[in-house]
PDB file of N, CA, C and O in Angstrom:
ATOM      1  N   PHE T   1       0.812  -1.138  -0.004  1.00 91.00           N
ATOM      2  CA  PHE T   1       0.002   0.050  -0.001  1.00 91.00           C
ATOM      3  C   PHE T   1       0.932   1.155   0.066  1.00 91.00           C
ATOM      4  O   PHE T   1       2.074   1.207   0.347  1.00 91.00           O
ATOM      5  N   VAL T   2       0.278   2.292  -0.484  1.00 93.00           N
ATOM      6  CA  VAL T   2       0.951   3.706  -0.302  1.00 93.00           C
ATOM      7  C   VAL T   2       0.000   4.535   0.401  1.00 93.00           C
ATOM      8  O   VAL T   2      -1.127   4.633   0.046  1.00 93.00           O
ATOM      9  N   ALA T   3       0.613   5.309   1.351  1.00 95.00           N
ATOM     10  CA  ALA T   3      -0.169   6.266   2.099  1.00 95.00           C
ATOM     11  C   ALA T   3       0.388   7.692   1.674  1.00 95.00           C
ATOM     12  O   ALA T   3       1.565   7.916   1.799  1.00 95.00           O
ATOM     13  N   TYR T   4      -0.585   8.529   1.306  1.00 96.00           N
ATOM     14  CA  TYR T   4      -0.229   9.891   1.006  1.00 96.00           C
ATOM     15  C   TYR T   4      -0.708  10.858   2.033  1.00 96.00           C
ATOM     16  O   TYR T   4      -1.921  10.741   2.502  1.00 96.00           O
ATOM     17  N   TYR T   5       0.105  11.705   2.458  1.00 97.00           N
ATOM     18  CA  TYR T   5      -0.248  12.719   3.563  1.00 97.00           C
ATOM     19  C   TYR T   5      -0.428  14.045   2.740  1.00 97.00           C
ATOM     20  O   TYR T   5       0.433  14.546   2.060  1.00 97.00           O
ATOM     21  N   LEU T   6      -1.728  14.637   2.829  1.00 97.00           N
ATOM     22  CA  LEU T   6      -2.069  15.834   2.094  1.00 97.00           C
ATOM     23  C   LEU T   6      -2.224  16.940   2.990  1.00 97.00           C
ATOM     24  O   LEU T   6      -2.800  16.938   4.149  1.00 97.00           O
ATOM     25  N   LYS T   7      -1.973  18.162   2.482  1.00 96.00           N
ATOM     26  CA  LYS T   7      -2.332  19.431   3.062  1.00 96.00           C
ATOM     27  C   LYS T   7      -2.714  20.463   1.957  1.00 96.00           C
ATOM     28  O   LYS T   7      -1.812  20.638   1.062  1.00 96.00           O
ATOM     29  N   ASN T   8      -3.831  20.926   2.039  1.00 97.00           N
ATOM     30  CA  ASN T   8      -4.315  21.865   0.962  1.00 97.00           C
ATOM     31  C   ASN T   8      -4.271  21.349  -0.372  1.00 97.00           C
ATOM     32  O   ASN T   8      -3.737  21.940  -1.289  1.00 97.00           O
ATOM     33  N   ASN T   9      -4.638  20.047  -0.532  1.00 96.00           N
ATOM     34  CA  ASN T   9      -4.640  19.322  -1.769  1.00 96.00           C
ATOM     35  C   ASN T   9      -3.226  19.067  -2.370  1.00 96.00           C
ATOM     36  O   ASN T   9      -3.157  18.826  -3.620  1.00 96.00           O
ATOM     37  N   LYS T  10      -2.210  19.106  -1.515  1.00 96.00           N
ATOM     38  CA  LYS T  10      -0.815  18.954  -1.967  1.00 96.00           C
ATOM     39  C   LYS T  10      -0.290  17.786  -1.246  1.00 96.00           C
ATOM     40  O   LYS T  10      -0.526  17.677   0.053  1.00 96.00           O
ATOM     41  N   VAL T  11       0.439  16.881  -1.933  1.00 96.00           N
ATOM     42  CA  VAL T  11       1.127  15.763  -1.155  1.00 96.00           C
ATOM     43  C   VAL T  11       2.343  16.361  -0.476  1.00 96.00           C
ATOM     44  O   VAL T  11       3.257  16.931  -1.077  1.00 96.00           O
ATOM     45  N   ILE T  12       2.413  16.239   0.819  1.00 96.00           N
ATOM     46  CA  ILE T  12       3.495  16.684   1.519  1.00 96.00           C
ATOM     47  C   ILE T  12       4.397  15.609   2.113  1.00 96.00           C
ATOM     48  O   ILE T  12       5.493  15.958   2.477  1.00 96.00           O
ATOM     49  N   ALA T  13       3.905  14.429   2.088  1.00 96.00           N
ATOM     50  CA  ALA T  13       4.566  13.173   2.571  1.00 96.00           C
ATOM     51  C   ALA T  13       3.969  12.000   2.076  1.00 96.00           C
ATOM     52  O   ALA T  13       2.848  12.050   1.615  1.00 96.00           O
ATOM     53  N   ALA T  14       4.766  10.842   2.024  1.00 95.00           N
ATOM     54  CA  ALA T  14       4.293   9.537   1.578  1.00 95.00           C
ATOM     55  C   ALA T  14       4.968   8.545   2.334  1.00 95.00           C
ATOM     56  O   ALA T  14       6.080   8.702   2.875  1.00 95.00           O
ATOM     57  N   SER T  15       4.350   7.364   2.609  1.00 95.00           N
ATOM     58  CA  SER T  15       5.020   6.173   3.090  1.00 95.00           C
ATOM     59  C   SER T  15       4.372   5.065   2.355  1.00 95.00           C
ATOM     60  O   SER T  15       3.258   5.085   1.811  1.00 95.00           O
ATOM     61  N   CYS T  16       5.112   3.953   2.286  1.00 93.00           N
ATOM     62  CA  CYS T  16       4.548   2.740   1.503  1.00 93.00           C
ATOM     63  C   CYS T  16       5.213   1.423   2.136  1.00 93.00           C
ATOM     64  O   CYS T  16       6.189   1.474   2.892  1.00 93.00           O
ATOM     65  N   MET T  17       4.543   0.405   1.831  1.00 94.00           N
ATOM     66  CA  MET T  17       4.930  -0.918   2.270  1.00 94.00           C
ATOM     67  C   MET T  17       4.780  -1.885   1.109  1.00 94.00           C
ATOM     68  O   MET T  17       3.755  -1.931   0.447  1.00 94.00           O
ATOM     69  N   ASN T  18       5.751  -2.715   0.900  1.00 89.00           N
ATOM     70  CA  ASN T  18       5.734  -3.787  -0.025  1.00 89.00           C
ATOM     71  C   ASN T  18       5.598  -3.201  -1.473  1.00 89.00           C
ATOM     72  O   ASN T  18       4.905  -3.730  -2.474  1.00 89.00           O
ATOM     73  N   GLN T  19       6.212  -1.991  -1.717  1.00 83.00           N
ATOM     74  CA  GLN T  19       6.136  -1.360  -3.024  1.00 83.00           C
ATOM     75  C   GLN T  19       7.480  -0.960  -3.400  1.00 83.00           C
ATOM     76  O   GLN T  19       7.996   0.102  -3.117  1.00 83.00           O
ATOM     77  N   LEU T  20       8.328  -1.900  -4.019  1.00 77.00           N
ATOM     78  CA  LEU T  20       9.658  -1.601  -4.269  1.00 77.00           C
ATOM     79  C   LEU T  20       9.759  -0.342  -5.283  1.00 77.00           C
ATOM     80  O   LEU T  20       9.018  -0.261  -6.214  1.00 77.00           O
ATOM     81  N   ASN T  21      10.651   0.522  -4.961  1.00 86.00           N
ATOM     82  CA  ASN T  21      10.960   1.694  -5.662  1.00 86.00           C
ATOM     83  C   ASN T  21       9.991   2.760  -5.685  1.00 86.00           C
ATOM     84  O   ASN T  21      10.207   3.915  -6.169  1.00 86.00           O
ATOM     85  N   THR T  22       8.718   2.474  -5.246  1.00 91.00           N
ATOM     86  CA  THR T  22       7.602   3.565  -5.212  1.00 91.00           C
ATOM     87  C   THR T  22       8.031   4.757  -4.478  1.00 91.00           C
ATOM     88  O   THR T  22       7.846   5.911  -4.941  1.00 91.00           O
ATOM     89  N   ILE T  23       8.471   4.586  -3.287  1.00 91.00           N
ATOM     90  CA  ILE T  23       8.832   5.739  -2.479  1.00 91.00           C
ATOM     91  C   ILE T  23       9.898   6.594  -3.079  1.00 91.00           C
ATOM     92  O   ILE T  23       9.859   7.870  -2.873  1.00 91.00           O
ATOM     93  N   MET T  24      10.765   5.947  -3.739  1.00 88.00           N
ATOM     94  CA  MET T  24      11.822   6.783  -4.425  1.00 88.00           C
ATOM     95  C   MET T  24      11.330   7.549  -5.607  1.00 88.00           C
ATOM     96  O   MET T  24      11.731   8.714  -5.746  1.00 88.00           O
ATOM     97  N   ILE T  25      10.400   7.017  -6.270  1.00 90.00           N
ATOM     98  CA  ILE T  25       9.829   7.710  -7.398  1.00 90.00           C
ATOM     99  C   ILE T  25       8.988   8.864  -6.813  1.00 90.00           C
ATOM    100  O   ILE T  25       9.004  10.038  -7.349  1.00 90.00           O
ATOM    101  N   ILE T  26       8.219   8.733  -5.831  1.00 93.00           N
ATOM    102  CA  ILE T  26       7.377   9.737  -5.187  1.00 93.00           C
ATOM    103  C   ILE T  26       8.290  10.857  -4.567  1.00 93.00           C
ATOM    104  O   ILE T  26       8.087  12.030  -4.812  1.00 93.00           O
ATOM    105  N   ARG T  27       9.431  10.446  -3.992  1.00 90.00           N
ATOM    106  CA  ARG T  27      10.349  11.430  -3.356  1.00 90.00           C
ATOM    107  C   ARG T  27      10.944  12.332  -4.453  1.00 90.00           C
ATOM    108  O   ARG T  27      11.055  13.590  -4.370  1.00 90.00           O
ATOM    109  N   GLU T  28      11.276  11.647  -5.616  1.00 88.00           N
ATOM    110  CA  GLU T  28      11.856  12.366  -6.715  1.00 88.00           C
ATOM    111  C   GLU T  28      10.879  13.301  -7.398  1.00 88.00           C
ATOM    112  O   GLU T  28      11.231  14.391  -7.789  1.00 88.00           O
ATOM    113  N   ALA T  29       9.653  12.856  -7.450  1.00 92.00           N
ATOM    114  CA  ALA T  29       8.551  13.622  -8.080  1.00 92.00           C
ATOM    115  C   ALA T  29       8.322  14.942  -7.249  1.00 92.00           C
ATOM    116  O   ALA T  29       8.178  15.999  -7.833  1.00 92.00           O
ATOM    117  N   MET T  30       8.365  14.759  -5.947  1.00 92.00           N
ATOM    118  CA  MET T  30       8.115  15.769  -4.990  1.00 92.00           C
ATOM    119  C   MET T  30       9.263  16.863  -5.102  1.00 92.00           C
ATOM    120  O   MET T  30       9.121  18.080  -5.196  1.00 92.00           O
ATOM    121  N   ARG T  31      10.525  16.383  -5.144  1.00 89.00           N
ATOM    122  CA  ARG T  31      11.664  17.230  -5.301  1.00 89.00           C
ATOM    123  C   ARG T  31      11.686  17.919  -6.555  1.00 89.00           C
ATOM    124  O   ARG T  31      11.993  19.157  -6.581  1.00 89.00           O
ATOM    125  N   ALA T  32      11.157  17.297  -7.596  1.00 88.00           N
ATOM    126  CA  ALA T  32      11.369  17.956  -9.008  1.00 88.00           C
ATOM    127  C   ALA T  32      10.030  18.790  -9.218  1.00 88.00           C
ATOM    128  O   ALA T  32       9.997  19.504 -10.229  1.00 88.00           O
ATOM    129  N   GLY T  33       9.007  18.756  -8.288  1.00 91.00           N
ATOM    130  CA  GLY T  33       7.893  19.569  -8.324  1.00 91.00           C
ATOM    131  C   GLY T  33       6.935  19.101  -9.379  1.00 91.00           C
ATOM    132  O   GLY T  33       6.072  19.783  -9.870  1.00 91.00           O
ATOM    133  N   VAL T  34       6.945  17.753  -9.615  1.00 94.00           N
ATOM    134  CA  VAL T  34       5.995  17.108 -10.577  1.00 94.00           C
ATOM    135  C   VAL T  34       5.006  16.122  -9.874  1.00 94.00           C
ATOM    136  O   VAL T  34       4.289  15.432 -10.543  1.00 94.00           O
ATOM    137  N   MET T  35       5.011  16.201  -8.582  1.00 95.00           N
ATOM    138  CA  MET T  35       4.032  15.202  -7.826  1.00 95.00           C
ATOM    139  C   MET T  35       2.610  15.581  -8.168  1.00 95.00           C
ATOM    140  O   MET T  35       2.308  16.764  -8.261  1.00 95.00           O
ATOM    141  N   ALA T  36       1.781  14.693  -8.267  1.00 95.00           N
ATOM    142  CA  ALA T  36       0.431  14.762  -8.500  1.00 95.00           C
ATOM    143  C   ALA T  36      -0.286  15.438  -7.347  1.00 95.00           C
ATOM    144  O   ALA T  36       0.280  15.404  -6.186  1.00 95.00           O
ATOM    145  N   SER T  37      -1.420  15.982  -7.594  1.00 96.00           N
ATOM    146  CA  SER T  37      -2.213  16.812  -6.583  1.00 96.00           C
ATOM    147  C   SER T  37      -2.888  15.788  -5.687  1.00 96.00           C
ATOM    148  O   SER T  37      -2.996  14.582  -6.010  1.00 96.00           O
ATOM    149  N   GLY T  38      -3.440  16.235  -4.594  1.00 95.00           N
ATOM    150  CA  GLY T  38      -4.185  15.312  -3.778  1.00 95.00           C
ATOM    151  C   GLY T  38      -5.364  14.721  -4.442  1.00 95.00           C
ATOM    152  O   GLY T  38      -5.612  13.469  -4.290  1.00 95.00           O
ATOM    153  N   THR T  39      -5.994  15.534  -5.225  1.00 96.00           N
ATOM    154  CA  THR T  39      -7.175  15.005  -6.004  1.00 96.00           C
ATOM    155  C   THR T  39      -6.814  13.911  -6.843  1.00 96.00           C
ATOM    156  O   THR T  39      -7.527  12.871  -6.990  1.00 96.00           O
ATOM    157  N   GLU T  40      -5.686  14.032  -7.540  1.00 96.00           N
ATOM    158  CA  GLU T  40      -5.182  13.045  -8.480  1.00 96.00           C
ATOM    159  C   GLU T  40      -4.771  11.787  -7.834  1.00 96.00           C
ATOM    160  O   GLU T  40      -5.144  10.619  -8.183  1.00 96.00           O
ATOM    161  N   VAL T  41      -4.150  11.752  -6.659  1.00 96.00           N
ATOM    162  CA  VAL T  41      -3.730  10.575  -5.942  1.00 96.00           C
ATOM    163  C   VAL T  41      -4.946   9.848  -5.341  1.00 96.00           C
ATOM    164  O   VAL T  41      -4.833   8.665  -5.105  1.00 96.00           O
ATOM    165  N   LYS T  42      -6.017  10.555  -5.028  1.00 95.00           N
ATOM    166  CA  LYS T  42      -7.221   9.865  -4.462  1.00 95.00           C
ATOM    167  C   LYS T  42      -7.966   9.178  -5.563  1.00 95.00           C
ATOM    168  O   LYS T  42      -8.684   8.244  -5.272  1.00 95.00           O
ATOM    169  N   ASN T  43      -7.681   9.484  -6.861  1.00 95.00           N
ATOM    170  CA  ASN T  43      -8.446   8.871  -7.932  1.00 95.00           C
ATOM    171  C   ASN T  43      -7.954   7.373  -8.112  1.00 95.00           C
ATOM    172  O   ASN T  43      -6.682   7.156  -8.127  1.00 95.00           O
ATOM    173  N   GLU T  44      -8.746   6.522  -8.168  1.00 93.00           N
ATOM    174  CA  GLU T  44      -8.345   5.043  -8.296  1.00 93.00           C
ATOM    175  C   GLU T  44      -7.490   4.786  -9.582  1.00 93.00           C
ATOM    176  O   GLU T  44      -6.777   3.803  -9.579  1.00 93.00           O
ATOM    177  N   ALA T  45      -7.612   5.534 -10.556  1.00 94.00           N
ATOM    178  CA  ALA T  45      -6.907   5.402 -11.779  1.00 94.00           C
ATOM    179  C   ALA T  45      -5.399   5.845 -11.668  1.00 94.00           C
ATOM    180  O   ALA T  45      -4.609   5.623 -12.410  1.00 94.00           O
ATOM    181  N   PHE T  46      -5.115   6.592 -10.576  1.00 94.00           N
ATOM    182  CA  PHE T  46      -3.726   7.184 -10.415  1.00 94.00           C
ATOM    183  C   PHE T  46      -2.762   6.018 -10.261  1.00 94.00           C
ATOM    184  O   PHE T  46      -2.919   5.042  -9.642  1.00 94.00           O
ATOM    185  N   ASN T  47      -1.652   6.147 -10.941  1.00 92.00           N
ATOM    186  CA  ASN T  47      -0.533   5.158 -10.978  1.00 92.00           C
ATOM    187  C   ASN T  47       0.889   5.933 -10.931  1.00 92.00           C
ATOM    188  O   ASN T  47       1.104   6.774 -11.659  1.00 92.00           O
ATOM    189  N   VAL T  48       1.629   5.639  -9.869  1.00 92.00           N
ATOM    190  CA  VAL T  48       2.796   6.293  -9.562  1.00 92.00           C
ATOM    191  C   VAL T  48       3.756   6.149 -10.689  1.00 92.00           C
ATOM    192  O   VAL T  48       4.525   7.132 -11.069  1.00 92.00           O
ATOM    193  N   LYS T  49       3.674   5.047 -11.548  1.00 89.00           N
ATOM    194  CA  LYS T  49       4.609   4.838 -12.695  1.00 89.00           C
ATOM    195  C   LYS T  49       4.361   5.887 -13.731  1.00 89.00           C
ATOM    196  O   LYS T  49       5.318   6.191 -14.422  1.00 89.00           O
ATOM    197  N   ASN T  50       3.223   6.546 -13.740  1.00 90.00           N
ATOM    198  CA  ASN T  50       2.972   7.592 -14.743  1.00 90.00           C
ATOM    199  C   ASN T  50       3.855   8.873 -14.469  1.00 90.00           C
ATOM    200  O   ASN T  50       4.001   9.874 -15.214  1.00 90.00           O
ATOM    201  N   LEU T  51       4.403   8.934 -13.195  1.00 91.00           N
ATOM    202  CA  LEU T  51       5.289  10.077 -12.866  1.00 91.00           C
ATOM    203  C   LEU T  51       6.649  10.017 -13.471  1.00 91.00           C
ATOM    204  O   LEU T  51       7.313  10.998 -13.521  1.00 91.00           O
ATOM    205  N   ILE T  52       7.057   8.870 -13.858  1.00 88.00           N
ATOM    206  CA  ILE T  52       8.354   8.593 -14.346  1.00 88.00           C
ATOM    207  C   ILE T  52       8.746   9.541 -15.494  1.00 88.00           C
ATOM    208  O   ILE T  52       9.785  10.100 -15.615  1.00 88.00           O
ATOM    209  N   GLU T  53       7.786   9.624 -16.478  1.00 86.00           N
ATOM    210  CA  GLU T  53       8.091  10.518 -17.613  1.00 86.00           C
ATOM    211  C   GLU T  53       8.286  11.975 -17.276  1.00 86.00           C
ATOM    212  O   GLU T  53       9.129  12.676 -17.788  1.00 86.00           O
ATOM    213  N   GLN T  54       7.443  12.399 -16.329  1.00 88.00           N
ATOM    214  CA  GLN T  54       7.586  13.846 -15.854  1.00 88.00           C
ATOM    215  C   GLN T  54       8.879  13.938 -15.066  1.00 88.00           C
ATOM    216  O   GLN T  54       9.454  15.026 -15.230  1.00 88.00           O
ATOM    217  N   ILE T  55       9.292  13.038 -14.428  1.00 86.00           N
ATOM    218  CA  ILE T  55      10.642  13.138 -13.639  1.00 86.00           C
ATOM    219  C   ILE T  55      11.766  13.232 -14.681  1.00 86.00           C
ATOM    220  O   ILE T  55      12.662  13.999 -14.562  1.00 86.00           O
ATOM    221  N   LYS T  56      11.755  12.379 -15.753  1.00 83.00           N
ATOM    222  CA  LYS T  56      12.757  12.372 -16.753  1.00 83.00           C
ATOM    223  C   LYS T  56      12.905  13.710 -17.415  1.00 83.00           C
ATOM    224  O   LYS T  56      14.032  14.133 -17.701  1.00 83.00           O
ATOM    225  N   VAL T  57      11.786  14.350 -17.648  1.00 85.00           N
ATOM    226  CA  VAL T  57      11.911  15.768 -18.202  1.00 85.00           C
ATOM    227  C   VAL T  57      12.695  16.703 -17.390  1.00 85.00           C
ATOM    228  O   VAL T  57      13.394  17.554 -17.909  1.00 85.00           O
ATOM    229  N   LYS T  58      12.625  16.496 -16.064  1.00 79.00           N
ATOM    230  CA  LYS T  58      13.252  17.376 -15.082  1.00 79.00           C
ATOM    231  C   LYS T  58      14.760  17.030 -14.905  1.00 79.00           C
ATOM    232  O   LYS T  58      15.411  17.616 -14.125  1.00 79.00           O
ATOM    233  N   LYS T  59      15.195  15.944 -15.470  1.00 72.00           N
ATOM    234  CA  LYS T  59      16.615  15.500 -15.452  1.00 72.00           C
ATOM    235  C   LYS T  59      16.982  15.244 -13.965  1.00 72.00           C
ATOM    236  O   LYS T  59      17.610  16.068 -13.306  1.00 72.00           O
ATOM    237  N   PRO T  60      16.606  14.123 -13.382  1.00 63.00           N
ATOM    238  CA  PRO T  60      16.844  13.886 -11.920  1.00 63.00           C
ATOM    239  C   PRO T  60      18.275  13.903 -11.593  1.00 63.00           C
ATOM    240  O   PRO T  60      19.141  13.478 -12.343  1.00 63.00           O
ATOM    241  N   VAL T  61      18.619  14.333 -10.422  1.00 64.00           N
ATOM    242  CA  VAL T  61      19.937  14.367  -9.887  1.00 64.00           C
ATOM    243  C   VAL T  61      20.239  13.154  -9.018  1.00 64.00           C
ATOM    244  O   VAL T  61      21.400  12.732  -8.768  1.00 64.00           O
ATOM    245  N   CYS T  62      19.149  12.476  -8.521  1.00 62.00           N
ATOM    246  CA  CYS T  62      19.175  11.225  -7.841  1.00 62.00           C
ATOM    247  C   CYS T  62      19.489  10.072  -8.695  1.00 62.00           C
ATOM    248  O   CYS T  62      18.710   9.678  -9.529  1.00 62.00           O
ATOM    249  N   LYS T  63      20.719   9.543  -8.591  1.00 63.00           N
ATOM    250  CA  LYS T  63      21.154   8.470  -9.500  1.00 63.00           C
ATOM    251  C   LYS T  63      20.238   7.257  -9.328  1.00 63.00           C
ATOM    252  O   LYS T  63      20.015   6.525 -10.301  1.00 63.00           O
ATOM    253  N   LYS T  64      19.866   6.905  -8.097  1.00 63.00           N
ATOM    254  CA  LYS T  64      18.998   5.751  -7.918  1.00 63.00           C
ATOM    255  C   LYS T  64      17.625   5.988  -8.669  1.00 63.00           C
ATOM    256  O   LYS T  64      17.162   5.082  -9.300  1.00 63.00           O
ATOM    257  N   CYS T  65      17.061   7.160  -8.572  1.00 57.00           N
ATOM    258  CA  CYS T  65      15.880   7.455  -9.337  1.00 57.00           C
ATOM    259  C   CYS T  65      16.074   7.336 -10.891  1.00 57.00           C
ATOM    260  O   CYS T  65      15.122   6.908 -11.566  1.00 57.00           O
ATOM    261  N   ASP T  66      17.168   7.863 -11.231  1.00 58.00           N
ATOM    262  CA  ASP T  66      17.416   7.785 -12.688  1.00 58.00           C
ATOM    263  C   ASP T  66      17.570   6.327 -13.194  1.00 58.00           C
ATOM    264  O   ASP T  66      17.001   5.985 -14.252  1.00 58.00           O
ATOM    265  N   LEU T  67      18.197   5.505 -12.397  1.00 61.00           N
ATOM    266  CA  LEU T  67      18.256   4.040 -12.751  1.00 61.00           C
ATOM    267  C   LEU T  67      16.969   3.484 -12.705  1.00 61.00           C
ATOM    268  O   LEU T  67      16.529   2.584 -13.559  1.00 61.00           O
ATOM    269  N   ILE T  68      16.162   3.804 -11.771  1.00 59.00           N
ATOM    270  CA  ILE T  68      14.738   3.125 -11.716  1.00 59.00           C
ATOM    271  C   ILE T  68      13.913   3.529 -12.801  1.00 59.00           C
ATOM    272  O   ILE T  68      13.136   2.833 -13.456  1.00 59.00           O
ATOM    273  N   SER T  69      14.022   4.902 -13.292  1.00 56.00           N
ATOM    274  CA  SER T  69      13.201   5.344 -14.354  1.00 56.00           C
ATOM    275  C   SER T  69      13.525   4.661 -15.680  1.00 56.00           C
ATOM    276  O   SER T  69      12.774   4.716 -16.594  1.00 56.00           O
ATOM    277  N   ASN T  70      14.764   4.071 -15.803  1.00 60.00           N
ATOM    278  CA  ASN T  70      15.151   3.396 -16.894  1.00 60.00           C
ATOM    279  C   ASN T  70      14.760   1.921 -16.894  1.00 60.00           C
ATOM    280  O   ASN T  70      15.005   1.173 -17.920  1.00 60.00           O
ATOM    281  N   GLN T  71      14.282   1.374 -15.774  1.00 57.00           N
ATOM    282  CA  GLN T  71      13.892  -0.009 -15.756  1.00 57.00           C
ATOM    283  C   GLN T  71      12.581  -0.260 -16.237  1.00 57.00           C
ATOM    284  O   GLN T  71      11.654   0.678 -16.205  1.00 57.00           O
ATOM    285  N   LEU T  72      12.316  -1.440 -16.718  1.00 43.00           N
ATOM    286  CA  LEU T  72      11.014  -1.884 -17.231  1.00 43.00           C
ATOM    287  C   LEU T  72      10.312  -2.429 -15.997  1.00 43.00           C
ATOM    288  O   LEU T  72      10.871  -3.162 -15.289  1.00 43.00           O
ATOM    289  N   TRP T  73       9.055  -2.121 -15.783  1.00 43.00           N
ATOM    290  CA  TRP T  73       8.292  -2.606 -14.662  1.00 43.00           C
ATOM    291  C   TRP T  73       7.550  -3.763 -15.050  1.00 43.00           C
ATOM    292  O   TRP T  73       6.559  -4.102 -15.546  1.00 43.00           O
TER     293      TRP T  73
END
């Protein structure tokens, strides 16, 4: 599962369990300013993997996140 902590419809923190690489993707999306809004993450259709393309555009500085974004899921 993934738990999102929201304030004013903005994701301010997240935690997860049994989701390999998910928290690193969320962290990098938050750092890069491309994290989905609270409304978007509440939507059942939301998928963290969709953030990868937005992160790539921002040219991540986190090498682990860069490696993850190049992996096939």
